[in-house]
Amino acid sequence: MTKFNIFSGFALDSEIQTEVRFPETKIYELIQRLVNYNEECLEFLLNFLALKVQKPFFKPPLILTWCATKKGCGKGTFKLFLEKLFSCNENILISYNKIGQFTSNFNSELETCLFLVLEEVSANKKNSLKEFSGLLKDISSMTELLIEKKGIDRKVVPFYGSVLVFSNELCVVQVTSDNRRIVAFEVNNEKCNDTQFFQEIYKELDDLQIMKSAWNFFLDRDVTTWDFRKIPQTELLARLQRCSENVTVKFARWYFKDRSHTDILVNESGRCLSLVTGSCMG
């Protein structure tokens, strides 16, 4: 069977002249705010986007997470930026706001996906994303996907989609102590619902020279030595890990760490000599 490459290429990957410096734009400021001006997180996010621009066929097994945010902080605007940055003749960004869409067997829209965005994720509703943590981890790392259209035989296709999670709630994803996938970004909320700030960003998103400067910025960024496995250790990530612990681990932490040191007395051999509630001879 003959196969044809019908991919048009990215619209911004063309001969467009620009003198704009992307780090001086409002879009860049938005990216800074979406990592709360944390330099480590900023470098990580910029490198991630640069890798996507330079090697869209390479998929780092990561889940970029923005949770416990305020409404109007710019998550949706950032999603729009990604759509415009990677604009082409295919639908490269798929957005789900219902868990049923994410778990559906009919998933043909993911065939050309570069970004899979899970929006309005909730921790309280039945069938929350935490209940499908296994599926979330699988889809974040798989490089092939079984595509199924209604009335058409299933087929296996390459899958390059990176997962982004947006939520205003906290405990929306399961994060283990040995986490290797989830990146949790904290957000600066000073510009939340700031009409003037976001109007300036939308104006830049429609400016071809500014968007070309963004493309050039990520295209020229050196990511040859970037290790995506070195996930930024933010306080938000630590909170998510604590929220994900089972009851036994939480009790052990409370008993041996969070309580005052005067409650437990241990000798040099490691034997517990006394407790507030009694004595321990073992």
PDB file of C-alpha atoms in Angstrom:
ATOM      1  CA  MET A   1       0.000   0.000   0.000  1.00  0.00           C
ATOM      2  CA  THR A   2       1.361   3.403  -0.989  1.00  0.00           C
ATOM      3  CA  LYS A   3       1.624   6.006   1.760  1.00  0.00           C
ATOM      4  CA  PHE A   4       1.967   9.734   1.216  1.00  0.00           C
ATOM      5  CA  ASN A   5       3.282  12.361   3.588  1.00  0.00           C
ATOM      6  CA  ILE A   6       0.586  15.039   3.556  1.00  0.00           C
ATOM      7  CA  PHE A   7       1.970  17.034   6.498  1.00  0.00           C
ATOM      8  CA  SER A   8       2.250  20.679   5.455  1.00  0.00           C
ATOM      9  CA  GLY A   9       4.929  21.598   7.946  1.00  0.00           C
ATOM     10  CA  PHE A  10       4.530  24.226  10.642  1.00  0.00           C
ATOM     11  CA  ALA A  11       3.307  27.605   9.452  1.00  0.00           C
ATOM     12  CA  LEU A  12       5.955  29.544  11.381  1.00  0.00           C
ATOM     13  CA  ASP A  13       8.758  27.411   9.965  1.00  0.00           C
ATOM     14  CA  SER A  14       9.024  29.684   6.943  1.00  0.00           C
ATOM     15  CA  GLU A  15      10.937  32.720   5.712  1.00  0.00           C
ATOM     16  CA  ILE A  16       9.389  35.413   7.890  1.00  0.00           C
ATOM     17  CA  GLN A  17      11.598  38.331   8.880  1.00  0.00           C
ATOM     18  CA  THR A  18      11.395  39.640  12.432  1.00  0.00           C
ATOM     19  CA  GLU A  19      13.444  41.869  14.702  1.00  0.00           C
ATOM     20  CA  VAL A  20      11.368  41.143  17.811  1.00  0.00           C
ATOM     21  CA  ARG A  21      13.120  39.716  20.876  1.00  0.00           C
ATOM     22  CA  PHE A  22      10.786  37.127  22.331  1.00  0.00           C
ATOM     23  CA  PRO A  23      11.949  37.514  25.989  1.00  0.00           C
ATOM     24  CA  GLU A  24      10.728  41.118  25.841  1.00  0.00           C
ATOM     25  CA  THR A  25       7.154  40.172  24.939  1.00  0.00           C
ATOM     26  CA  LYS A  26       4.082  39.825  27.133  1.00  0.00           C
ATOM     27  CA  ILE A  27       3.770  36.199  26.047  1.00  0.00           C
ATOM     28  CA  TYR A  28       7.154  35.489  27.595  1.00  0.00           C
ATOM     29  CA  GLU A  29       6.040  37.259  30.770  1.00  0.00           C
ATOM     30  CA  LEU A  30       2.992  34.995  30.864  1.00  0.00           C
ATOM     31  CA  ILE A  31       5.253  31.938  30.666  1.00  0.00           C
ATOM     32  CA  GLN A  32       7.313  33.346  33.539  1.00  0.00           C
ATOM     33  CA  ARG A  33       4.171  33.864  35.598  1.00  0.00           C
ATOM     34  CA  LEU A  34       2.993  30.326  34.867  1.00  0.00           C
ATOM     35  CA  VAL A  35       6.078  29.063  36.713  1.00  0.00           C
ATOM     36  CA  ASN A  36       5.960  31.777  39.394  1.00  0.00           C
ATOM     37  CA  TYR A  37       9.276  33.211  38.150  1.00  0.00           C
ATOM     38  CA  ASN A  38      11.072  30.091  39.375  1.00  0.00           C
ATOM     39  CA  GLU A  39      14.281  29.919  37.316  1.00  0.00           C
ATOM     40  CA  GLU A  40      14.568  26.134  37.461  1.00  0.00           C
ATOM     41  CA  CYS A  41      10.957  25.681  36.371  1.00  0.00           C
ATOM     42  CA  LEU A  42      11.288  28.342  33.685  1.00  0.00           C
ATOM     43  CA  GLU A  43      14.346  26.646  32.194  1.00  0.00           C
ATOM     44  CA  PHE A  44      12.542  23.314  32.282  1.00  0.00           C
ATOM     45  CA  LEU A  45       9.422  24.617  30.527  1.00  0.00           C
ATOM     46  CA  LEU A  46      11.393  26.560  27.911  1.00  0.00           C
ATOM     47  CA  ASN A  47      13.552  23.519  27.192  1.00  0.00           C
ATOM     48  CA  PHE A  48      10.472  21.335  26.903  1.00  0.00           C
ATOM     49  CA  LEU A  49       8.918  23.668  24.326  1.00  0.00           C
ATOM     50  CA  ALA A  50      12.217  24.017  22.476  1.00  0.00           C
ATOM     51  CA  LEU A  51      12.496  20.240  22.226  1.00  0.00           C
ATOM     52  CA  LYS A  52       8.961  20.088  20.841  1.00  0.00           C
ATOM     53  CA  VAL A  53       9.824  22.672  18.189  1.00  0.00           C
ATOM     54  CA  GLN A  54      13.128  21.079  17.219  1.00  0.00           C
ATOM     55  CA  LYS A  55      12.093  17.426  17.503  1.00  0.00           C
ATOM     56  CA  PRO A  56       8.292  17.111  17.457  1.00  0.00           C
ATOM     57  CA  PHE A  57       8.718  13.387  16.815  1.00  0.00           C
ATOM     58  CA  PHE A  58      10.430  12.923  20.199  1.00  0.00           C
ATOM     59  CA  LYS A  59       8.151  12.542  23.184  1.00  0.00           C
ATOM     60  CA  PRO A  60       9.560  12.967  26.701  1.00  0.00           C
ATOM     61  CA  PRO A  61       7.384  10.928  29.115  1.00  0.00           C
ATOM     62  CA  LEU A  62       6.186  13.895  31.158  1.00  0.00           C
ATOM     63  CA  ILE A  63       2.901  15.255  32.488  1.00  0.00           C
ATOM     64  CA  LEU A  64       3.038  19.041  32.840  1.00  0.00           C
ATOM     65  CA  THR A  65       0.642  19.991  35.607  1.00  0.00           C
ATOM     66  CA  TRP A  66      -0.857  23.297  36.671  1.00  0.00           C
ATOM     67  CA  CYS A  67      -3.167  22.719  39.632  1.00  0.00           C
ATOM     68  CA  ALA A  68      -4.401  24.637  42.680  1.00  0.00           C
ATOM     69  CA  THR A  69      -4.482  27.725  40.474  1.00  0.00           C
ATOM     70  CA  LYS A  70      -6.864  30.661  40.453  1.00  0.00           C
ATOM     71  CA  LYS A  71      -9.278  31.254  37.613  1.00  0.00           C
ATOM     72  CA  GLY A  72      -7.996  33.662  35.001  1.00  0.00           C
ATOM     73  CA  CYS A  73      -4.285  33.037  35.626  1.00  0.00           C
ATOM     74  CA  GLY A  74      -3.570  32.368  31.943  1.00  0.00           C
ATOM     75  CA  LYS A  75      -3.716  28.597  31.438  1.00  0.00           C
ATOM     76  CA  GLY A  76      -6.161  28.915  28.564  1.00  0.00           C
ATOM     77  CA  THR A  77      -4.101  31.686  26.992  1.00  0.00           C
ATOM     78  CA  PHE A  78      -1.019  29.482  27.174  1.00  0.00           C
ATOM     79  CA  LYS A  79      -2.971  26.738  25.412  1.00  0.00           C
ATOM     80  CA  LEU A  80      -3.866  29.201  22.657  1.00  0.00           C
ATOM     81  CA  PHE A  81      -0.187  30.139  22.365  1.00  0.00           C
ATOM     82  CA  LEU A  82       0.721  26.482  21.795  1.00  0.00           C
ATOM     83  CA  GLU A  83      -1.941  26.162  19.100  1.00  0.00           C
ATOM     84  CA  LYS A  84      -0.585  29.175  17.240  1.00  0.00           C
ATOM     85  CA  LEU A  85       3.082  28.286  17.753  1.00  0.00           C
ATOM     86  CA  PHE A  86       2.613  24.822  16.225  1.00  0.00           C
ATOM     87  CA  SER A  87      -0.024  25.854  13.701  1.00  0.00           C
ATOM     88  CA  CYS A  88      -0.196  23.556  10.661  1.00  0.00           C
ATOM     89  CA  ASN A  89      -2.723  21.698   8.514  1.00  0.00           C
ATOM     90  CA  GLU A  90      -3.435  19.205  11.306  1.00  0.00           C
ATOM     91  CA  ASN A  91      -5.110  19.466  14.692  1.00  0.00           C
ATOM     92  CA  ILE A  92      -2.051  19.342  16.946  1.00  0.00           C
ATOM     93  CA  LEU A  93      -3.740  20.255  20.240  1.00  0.00           C
ATOM     94  CA  ILE A  94      -6.606  18.216  21.663  1.00  0.00           C
ATOM     95  CA  SER A  95      -8.448  19.493  24.717  1.00  0.00           C
ATOM     96  CA  TYR A  96     -10.722  17.420  26.958  1.00  0.00           C
ATOM     97  CA  ASN A  97     -12.784  18.855  29.801  1.00  0.00           C
ATOM     98  CA  LYS A  98     -14.604  15.629  30.677  1.00  0.00           C
ATOM     99  CA  ILE A  99     -13.001  12.448  31.953  1.00  0.00           C
ATOM    100  CA  GLY A 100     -15.255  10.412  29.658  1.00  0.00           C
ATOM    101  CA  GLN A 101     -13.600  11.997  26.630  1.00  0.00           C
ATOM    102  CA  PHE A 102     -10.178  11.007  27.936  1.00  0.00           C
ATOM    103  CA  THR A 103     -11.167   7.389  28.576  1.00  0.00           C
ATOM    104  CA  SER A 104     -13.266   6.905  25.423  1.00  0.00           C
ATOM    105  CA  ASN A 105     -12.319   4.133  23.000  1.00  0.00           C
ATOM    106  CA  PHE A 106     -13.090   6.400  20.044  1.00  0.00           C
ATOM    107  CA  ASN A 107      -9.923   8.470  19.944  1.00  0.00           C
ATOM    108  CA  SER A 108      -9.107   9.164  16.293  1.00  0.00           C
ATOM    109  CA  GLU A 109      -8.507  12.855  17.061  1.00  0.00           C
ATOM    110  CA  LEU A 110      -5.293  11.881  18.864  1.00  0.00           C
ATOM    111  CA  GLU A 111      -3.644  10.631  15.674  1.00  0.00           C
ATOM    112  CA  THR A 112      -2.033  14.018  14.902  1.00  0.00           C
ATOM    113  CA  CYS A 113      -1.865  15.281  18.474  1.00  0.00           C
ATOM    114  CA  LEU A 114       1.256  16.996  19.843  1.00  0.00           C
ATOM    115  CA  PHE A 115      -0.431  18.245  23.019  1.00  0.00           C
ATOM    116  CA  LEU A 116      -3.213  16.543  24.950  1.00  0.00           C
ATOM    117  CA  VAL A 117      -4.707  19.057  27.385  1.00  0.00           C
ATOM    118  CA  LEU A 118      -6.937  17.884  30.233  1.00  0.00           C
ATOM    119  CA  GLU A 119      -8.855  20.932  31.456  1.00  0.00           C
ATOM    120  CA  GLU A 120     -11.116  21.621  34.422  1.00  0.00           C
ATOM    121  CA  VAL A 121      -9.871  18.447  36.090  1.00  0.00           C
ATOM    122  CA  SER A 122     -11.645  17.790  39.387  1.00  0.00           C
ATOM    123  CA  ALA A 123     -10.670  15.746  42.416  1.00  0.00           C
ATOM    124  CA  ASN A 124     -14.152  15.558  43.882  1.00  0.00           C
ATOM    125  CA  LYS A 125     -16.329  14.161  41.135  1.00  0.00           C
ATOM    126  CA  LYS A 126     -16.855  10.464  40.548  1.00  0.00           C
ATOM    127  CA  ASN A 127     -14.435   9.010  37.993  1.00  0.00           C
ATOM    128  CA  SER A 128     -11.865  11.700  38.722  1.00  0.00           C
ATOM    129  CA  LEU A 129      -8.503  11.700  36.972  1.00  0.00           C
ATOM    130  CA  LYS A 130      -6.818  10.179  40.053  1.00  0.00           C
ATOM    131  CA  GLU A 131      -8.842   7.008  39.490  1.00  0.00           C
ATOM    132  CA  PHE A 132      -7.286   6.715  36.039  1.00  0.00           C
ATOM    133  CA  SER A 133      -3.702   7.450  37.090  1.00  0.00           C
ATOM    134  CA  GLY A 134      -2.503   4.270  35.390  1.00  0.00           C
ATOM    135  CA  LEU A 135      -4.017   5.330  32.069  1.00  0.00           C
ATOM    136  CA  LEU A 136      -2.599   8.827  32.492  1.00  0.00           C
ATOM    137  CA  LYS A 137       0.921   7.494  33.046  1.00  0.00           C
ATOM    138  CA  ASP A 138       0.600   5.082  30.137  1.00  0.00           C
ATOM    139  CA  ILE A 139      -0.544   7.701  27.662  1.00  0.00           C
ATOM    140  CA  SER A 140       2.183  10.098  28.802  1.00  0.00           C
ATOM    141  CA  SER A 141       4.893   7.600  27.908  1.00  0.00           C
ATOM    142  CA  MET A 142       3.484   5.521  25.040  1.00  0.00           C
ATOM    143  CA  THR A 143       4.879   6.207  21.575  1.00  0.00           C
ATOM    144  CA  GLU A 144       2.234   4.177  19.748  1.00  0.00           C
ATOM    145  CA  LEU A 145      -1.521   4.407  20.111  1.00  0.00           C
ATOM    146  CA  LEU A 146      -4.395   2.163  19.092  1.00  0.00           C
ATOM    147  CA  ILE A 147      -6.722   4.438  17.110  1.00  0.00           C
ATOM    148  CA  GLU A 148     -10.381   3.585  16.731  1.00  0.00           C
ATOM    149  CA  LYS A 149     -12.944   5.371  14.573  1.00  0.00           C
ATOM    150  CA  LYS A 150     -16.611   4.491  14.555  1.00  0.00           C
ATOM    151  CA  GLY A 151     -17.294   1.905  11.872  1.00  0.00           C
ATOM    152  CA  ILE A 152     -13.621   1.570  10.876  1.00  0.00           C
ATOM    153  CA  ASP A 153     -11.120  -1.104  11.869  1.00  0.00           C
ATOM    154  CA  ARG A 154      -8.674  -0.148  14.583  1.00  0.00           C
ATOM    155  CA  LYS A 155      -5.069   0.615  13.715  1.00  0.00           C
ATOM    156  CA  VAL A 156      -1.829   1.386  15.518  1.00  0.00           C
ATOM    157  CA  VAL A 157      -0.247   4.774  14.794  1.00  0.00           C
ATOM    158  CA  PRO A 158       2.722   6.725  16.188  1.00  0.00           C
ATOM    159  CA  PHE A 159       1.721   8.942  19.093  1.00  0.00           C
ATOM    160  CA  TYR A 160       3.668  12.096  19.936  1.00  0.00           C
ATOM    161  CA  GLY A 161       1.184  13.789  22.266  1.00  0.00           C
ATOM    162  CA  SER A 162       2.491  15.299  25.498  1.00  0.00           C
ATOM    163  CA  VAL A 163       0.017  15.604  28.376  1.00  0.00           C
ATOM    164  CA  LEU A 164      -0.844  18.899  30.085  1.00  0.00           C
ATOM    165  CA  VAL A 165      -3.186  19.011  33.095  1.00  0.00           C
ATOM    166  CA  PHE A 166      -5.033  22.204  34.076  1.00  0.00           C
ATOM    167  CA  SER A 167      -7.060  22.456  37.277  1.00  0.00           C
ATOM    168  CA  ASN A 168      -8.060  24.951  39.948  1.00  0.00           C
ATOM    169  CA  GLU A 169      -8.135  22.139  42.519  1.00  0.00           C
ATOM    170  CA  LEU A 170      -5.169  20.540  44.274  1.00  0.00           C
ATOM    171  CA  CYS A 171      -5.336  16.747  44.527  1.00  0.00           C
ATOM    172  CA  VAL A 172      -6.134  15.964  40.909  1.00  0.00           C
ATOM    173  CA  VAL A 173      -3.217  13.660  40.051  1.00  0.00           C
ATOM    174  CA  GLN A 174      -1.560  10.764  41.840  1.00  0.00           C
ATOM    175  CA  VAL A 175       2.120  11.491  42.544  1.00  0.00           C
ATOM    176  CA  THR A 176       4.271   8.735  44.006  1.00  0.00           C
ATOM    177  CA  SER A 177       7.389   9.269  46.110  1.00  0.00           C
ATOM    178  CA  ASP A 178       9.542   8.017  43.214  1.00  0.00           C
ATOM    179  CA  ASN A 179       7.781  10.269  40.694  1.00  0.00           C
ATOM    180  CA  ARG A 180       9.428  10.389  37.259  1.00  0.00           C
ATOM    181  CA  ARG A 181       6.674  11.908  35.113  1.00  0.00           C
ATOM    182  CA  ILE A 182       4.661  14.650  36.774  1.00  0.00           C
ATOM    183  CA  VAL A 183       6.004  18.199  36.699  1.00  0.00           C
ATOM    184  CA  ALA A 184       4.024  20.531  38.969  1.00  0.00           C
ATOM    185  CA  PHE A 185       4.315  24.253  38.248  1.00  0.00           C
ATOM    186  CA  GLU A 186       3.303  26.925  40.739  1.00  0.00           C
ATOM    187  CA  VAL A 187       1.661  30.048  39.303  1.00  0.00           C
ATOM    188  CA  ASN A 188       2.037  33.747  40.025  1.00  0.00           C
ATOM    189  CA  ASN A 189      -1.519  35.081  40.358  1.00  0.00           C
ATOM    190  CA  GLU A 190      -0.850  38.829  40.350  1.00  0.00           C
ATOM    191  CA  LYS A 191      -2.260  39.247  36.832  1.00  0.00           C
ATOM    192  CA  CYS A 192      -5.297  37.013  37.267  1.00  0.00           C
ATOM    193  CA  ASN A 193      -8.237  38.448  35.318  1.00  0.00           C
ATOM    194  CA  ASP A 194      -6.171  41.508  34.395  1.00  0.00           C
ATOM    195  CA  THR A 195      -8.003  42.586  31.237  1.00  0.00           C
ATOM    196  CA  GLN A 196      -5.322  44.931  29.947  1.00  0.00           C
ATOM    197  CA  PHE A 197      -2.517  42.401  30.439  1.00  0.00           C
ATOM    198  CA  PHE A 198      -4.323  39.645  28.569  1.00  0.00           C
ATOM    199  CA  GLN A 199      -5.532  41.966  25.809  1.00  0.00           C
ATOM    200  CA  GLU A 200      -1.888  42.800  25.124  1.00  0.00           C
ATOM    201  CA  ILE A 201      -1.081  39.085  24.983  1.00  0.00           C
ATOM    202  CA  TYR A 202      -3.940  38.363  22.566  1.00  0.00           C
ATOM    203  CA  LYS A 203      -2.696  41.185  20.369  1.00  0.00           C
ATOM    204  CA  GLU A 204       0.768  39.610  20.331  1.00  0.00           C
ATOM    205  CA  LEU A 205      -0.695  36.201  19.516  1.00  0.00           C
ATOM    206  CA  ASP A 206      -2.143  37.721  16.342  1.00  0.00           C
ATOM    207  CA  ASP A 207       1.142  39.405  15.429  1.00  0.00           C
ATOM    208  CA  LEU A 208       3.017  37.264  12.908  1.00  0.00           C
ATOM    209  CA  GLN A 209       6.414  38.801  13.658  1.00  0.00           C
ATOM    210  CA  ILE A 210       6.067  38.222  17.398  1.00  0.00           C
ATOM    211  CA  MET A 211       5.001  34.615  16.887  1.00  0.00           C
ATOM    212  CA  LYS A 212       7.890  34.125  14.475  1.00  0.00           C
ATOM    213  CA  SER A 213      10.244  35.475  17.139  1.00  0.00           C
ATOM    214  CA  ALA A 214       8.848  32.858  19.531  1.00  0.00           C
ATOM    215  CA  TRP A 215       9.459  30.137  16.960  1.00  0.00           C
ATOM    216  CA  ASN A 216      13.028  31.311  16.378  1.00  0.00           C
ATOM    217  CA  PHE A 217      13.643  31.537  20.121  1.00  0.00           C
ATOM    218  CA  PHE A 218      12.716  27.900  20.687  1.00  0.00           C
ATOM    219  CA  LEU A 219      14.289  26.702  17.441  1.00  0.00           C
ATOM    220  CA  ASP A 220      17.668  28.234  18.338  1.00  0.00           C
ATOM    221  CA  ARG A 221      17.637  27.223  21.996  1.00  0.00           C
ATOM    222  CA  ASP A 222      20.301  24.646  22.855  1.00  0.00           C
ATOM    223  CA  VAL A 223      18.702  21.569  24.430  1.00  0.00           C
ATOM    224  CA  THR A 224      21.381  19.034  23.510  1.00  0.00           C
ATOM    225  CA  THR A 225      22.404  18.553  27.145  1.00  0.00           C
ATOM    226  CA  TRP A 226      18.971  19.014  28.723  1.00  0.00           C
ATOM    227  CA  ASP A 227      17.917  16.085  30.902  1.00  0.00           C
ATOM    228  CA  PHE A 228      14.119  15.980  31.108  1.00  0.00           C
ATOM    229  CA  ARG A 229      14.407  13.418  33.910  1.00  0.00           C
ATOM    230  CA  LYS A 230      15.582  16.131  36.319  1.00  0.00           C
ATOM    231  CA  ILE A 231      12.133  17.271  37.365  1.00  0.00           C
ATOM    232  CA  PRO A 232      11.946  20.536  39.356  1.00  0.00           C
ATOM    233  CA  GLN A 233      11.210  19.802  43.008  1.00  0.00           C
ATOM    234  CA  THR A 234       8.599  22.430  43.788  1.00  0.00           C
ATOM    235  CA  GLU A 235       6.608  22.802  46.982  1.00  0.00           C
ATOM    236  CA  LEU A 236       3.465  22.069  44.970  1.00  0.00           C
ATOM    237  CA  LEU A 237       4.927  18.751  43.849  1.00  0.00           C
ATOM    238  CA  ALA A 238       5.704  17.872  47.471  1.00  0.00           C
ATOM    239  CA  ARG A 239       2.122  18.716  48.456  1.00  0.00           C
ATOM    240  CA  LEU A 240       0.776  16.475  45.707  1.00  0.00           C
ATOM    241  CA  GLN A 241       3.012  13.656  46.899  1.00  0.00           C
ATOM    242  CA  ARG A 242       1.753  14.044  50.459  1.00  0.00           C
ATOM    243  CA  CYS A 243      -1.847  14.079  49.225  1.00  0.00           C
ATOM    244  CA  SER A 244      -1.210  10.852  47.302  1.00  0.00           C
ATOM    245  CA  GLU A 245       0.147   8.883  50.254  1.00  0.00           C
ATOM    246  CA  ASN A 246      -1.911   6.064  51.703  1.00  0.00           C
ATOM    247  CA  VAL A 247      -3.161   6.155  55.287  1.00  0.00           C
ATOM    248  CA  THR A 248      -0.354   3.955  56.616  1.00  0.00           C
ATOM    249  CA  VAL A 249       2.379   6.237  55.288  1.00  0.00           C
ATOM    250  CA  LYS A 250       0.598   9.348  56.550  1.00  0.00           C
ATOM    251  CA  PHE A 251       0.311   7.831  60.021  1.00  0.00           C
ATOM    252  CA  ALA A 252       3.983   6.849  60.031  1.00  0.00           C
ATOM    253  CA  ARG A 253       5.005  10.378  59.078  1.00  0.00           C
ATOM    254  CA  TRP A 254       2.815  11.870  61.778  1.00  0.00           C
ATOM    255  CA  TYR A 255       4.094   9.439  64.367  1.00  0.00           C
ATOM    256  CA  PHE A 256       7.811   9.563  63.643  1.00  0.00           C
ATOM    257  CA  LYS A 257       8.356  13.000  62.113  1.00  0.00           C
ATOM    258  CA  ASP A 258       5.605  15.493  62.726  1.00  0.00           C
ATOM    259  CA  ARG A 259       5.308  14.788  66.445  1.00  0.00           C
ATOM    260  CA  SER A 260       7.673  16.440  68.910  1.00  0.00           C
ATOM    261  CA  HIS A 261      10.999  14.667  69.429  1.00  0.00           C
ATOM    262  CA  THR A 262      10.221  14.435  73.136  1.00  0.00           C
ATOM    263  CA  ASP A 263       7.475  11.927  72.373  1.00  0.00           C
ATOM    264  CA  ILE A 264       9.936   9.260  71.218  1.00  0.00           C
ATOM    265  CA  LEU A 265      13.191   8.228  72.859  1.00  0.00           C
ATOM    266  CA  VAL A 266      15.529   5.879  70.970  1.00  0.00           C
ATOM    267  CA  ASN A 267      18.888   4.545  72.166  1.00  0.00           C
ATOM    268  CA  GLU A 268      22.021   4.099  70.025  1.00  0.00           C
ATOM    269  CA  SER A 269      21.077   0.544  69.065  1.00  0.00           C
ATOM    270  CA  GLY A 270      17.784   1.750  67.648  1.00  0.00           C
ATOM    271  CA  ARG A 271      15.654   0.304  70.468  1.00  0.00           C
ATOM    272  CA  CYS A 272      12.673   2.382  71.442  1.00  0.00           C
ATOM    273  CA  LEU A 273      13.010   3.084  75.180  1.00  0.00           C
ATOM    274  CA  SER A 274       9.863   5.026  75.929  1.00  0.00           C
ATOM    275  CA  LEU A 275       6.797   6.639  74.421  1.00  0.00           C
ATOM    276  CA  VAL A 276       4.315   9.105  75.800  1.00  0.00           C
ATOM    277  CA  THR A 277       1.696   6.362  75.785  1.00  0.00           C
ATOM    278  CA  GLY A 278       3.854   3.804  77.581  1.00  0.00           C
ATOM    279  CA  SER A 279       7.098   1.888  77.181  1.00  0.00           C
ATOM    280  CA  CYS A 280       8.561  -0.186  74.379  1.00  0.00           C
ATOM    281  CA  MET A 281      11.060  -2.937  75.146  1.00  0.00           C
ATOM    282  CA  GLY A 282      11.377  -4.407  71.597  1.00  0.00           C
TER     283      GLY A 282
END
